[in-house]
Short mmCIF file of C-alpha atoms in Angstrom, two decimals:
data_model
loop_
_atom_site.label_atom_id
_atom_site.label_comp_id
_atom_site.label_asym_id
_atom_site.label_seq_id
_atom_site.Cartn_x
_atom_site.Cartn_y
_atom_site.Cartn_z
CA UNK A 12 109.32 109.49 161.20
CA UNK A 13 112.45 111.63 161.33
CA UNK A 14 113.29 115.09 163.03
CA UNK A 15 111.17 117.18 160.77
CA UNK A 16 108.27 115.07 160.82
CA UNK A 17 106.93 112.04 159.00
CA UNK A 18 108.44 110.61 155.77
CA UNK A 19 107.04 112.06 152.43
CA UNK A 20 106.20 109.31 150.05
CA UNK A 21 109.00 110.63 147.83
CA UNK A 22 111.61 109.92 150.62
CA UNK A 23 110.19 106.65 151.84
CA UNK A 24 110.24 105.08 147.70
CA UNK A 25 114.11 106.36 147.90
CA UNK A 26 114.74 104.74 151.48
CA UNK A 27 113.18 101.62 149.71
CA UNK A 28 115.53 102.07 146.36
CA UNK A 29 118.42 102.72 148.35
CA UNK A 30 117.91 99.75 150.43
CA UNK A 31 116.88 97.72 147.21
CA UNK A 32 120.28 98.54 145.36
CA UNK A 33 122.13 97.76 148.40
CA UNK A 34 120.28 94.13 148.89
CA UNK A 35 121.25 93.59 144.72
CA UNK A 36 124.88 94.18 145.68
CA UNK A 37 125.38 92.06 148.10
CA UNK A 38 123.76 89.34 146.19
CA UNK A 39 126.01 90.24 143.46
CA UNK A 40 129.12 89.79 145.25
CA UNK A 41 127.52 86.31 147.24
CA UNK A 42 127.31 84.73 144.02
CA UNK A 43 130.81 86.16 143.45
CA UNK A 44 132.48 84.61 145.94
CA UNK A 45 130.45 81.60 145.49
CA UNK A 46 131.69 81.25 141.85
CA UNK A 47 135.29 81.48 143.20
CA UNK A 48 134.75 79.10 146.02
CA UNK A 49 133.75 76.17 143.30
CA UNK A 50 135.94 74.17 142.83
CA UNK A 51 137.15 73.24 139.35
CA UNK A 52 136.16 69.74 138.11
CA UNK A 53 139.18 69.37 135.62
CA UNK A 54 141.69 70.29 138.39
CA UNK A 55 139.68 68.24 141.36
CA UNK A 56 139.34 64.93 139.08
CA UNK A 57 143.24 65.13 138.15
CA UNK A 58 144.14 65.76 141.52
CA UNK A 59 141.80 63.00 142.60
CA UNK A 60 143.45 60.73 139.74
CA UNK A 61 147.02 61.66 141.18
CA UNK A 62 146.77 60.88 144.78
CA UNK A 63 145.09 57.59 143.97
CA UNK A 64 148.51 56.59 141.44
CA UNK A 65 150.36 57.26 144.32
CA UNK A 66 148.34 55.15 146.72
CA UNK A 67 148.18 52.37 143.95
CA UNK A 68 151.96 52.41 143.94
CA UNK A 69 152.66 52.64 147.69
CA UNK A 70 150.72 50.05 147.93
CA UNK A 71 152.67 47.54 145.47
CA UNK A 72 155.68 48.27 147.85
CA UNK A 73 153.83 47.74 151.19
CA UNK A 74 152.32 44.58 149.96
CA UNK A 75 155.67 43.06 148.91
CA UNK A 76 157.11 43.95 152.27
CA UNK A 77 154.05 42.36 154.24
CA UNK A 78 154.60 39.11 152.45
CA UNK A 79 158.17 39.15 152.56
CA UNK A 80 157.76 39.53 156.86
CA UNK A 81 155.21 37.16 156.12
CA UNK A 82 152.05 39.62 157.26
CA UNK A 83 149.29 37.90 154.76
CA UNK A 84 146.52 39.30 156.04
CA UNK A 85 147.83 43.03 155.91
CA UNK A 86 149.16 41.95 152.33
CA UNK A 87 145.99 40.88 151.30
CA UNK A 88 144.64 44.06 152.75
CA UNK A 89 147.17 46.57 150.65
CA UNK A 90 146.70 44.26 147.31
CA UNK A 91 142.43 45.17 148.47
CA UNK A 92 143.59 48.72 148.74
CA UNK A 93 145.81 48.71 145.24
CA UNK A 94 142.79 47.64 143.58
CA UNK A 95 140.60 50.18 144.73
CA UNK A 96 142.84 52.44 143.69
CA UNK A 97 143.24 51.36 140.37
CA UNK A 98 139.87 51.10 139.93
CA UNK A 99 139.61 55.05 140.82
CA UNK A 100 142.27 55.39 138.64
CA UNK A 101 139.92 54.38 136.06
CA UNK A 102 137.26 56.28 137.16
CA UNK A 103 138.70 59.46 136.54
CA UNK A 104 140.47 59.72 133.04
CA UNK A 105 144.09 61.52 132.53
CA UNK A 106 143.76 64.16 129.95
CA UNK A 107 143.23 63.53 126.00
CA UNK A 108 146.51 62.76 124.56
CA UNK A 109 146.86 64.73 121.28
CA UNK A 110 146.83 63.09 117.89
CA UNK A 111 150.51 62.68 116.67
#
């Protein structure tokens, strides 16, 4: 009901549109911002691939310090760690290289 009386049919189907279009927006820009939010799987694996040939390589350094202070159980621990990196490493392939 509104100040002149109750709602026509007419008016109450264009409440109903109006309110229809506006619901359709907003899903519209949801799945929008969704879309953007994903992250990309090319740039997340190399990024993933990156930080784990980093770790593999700090890890050859650590490990050769450790057993040079003669720390073999945090040596053996880095090599563990190496190895699971390299084995992520592998995991997640670089890109193609191009045929020469």
């Amino acid at each position: 009901m509104n100040s002149r009386g109750p709602k026509s049919i007419l008016e109450a189907d264009d409440t109903t549109r109006h309110s229809d279009e506006r619901m359709r927006e907003r899903s519209r820009h949801h799945h929008s911002l969704s879309e953007r939010n994903k992250p990309d799987p090319v740039r997340e694996r190399r990024a993933q691939r990156e930080v784990a040939e980093y770790i593999e390589s700090i890890c050859v350094d650590l490990r050769m310090m450790a057993r040079a202070a003669r720390l073999e159980s945090l040596a053996y621990f880095l090599e563990m760690s190496r190895i699971e990196a390299s084995i992520q490493i592998e995991l997640r392939p670089g890109p193609k290289s191009e045929p020469s």
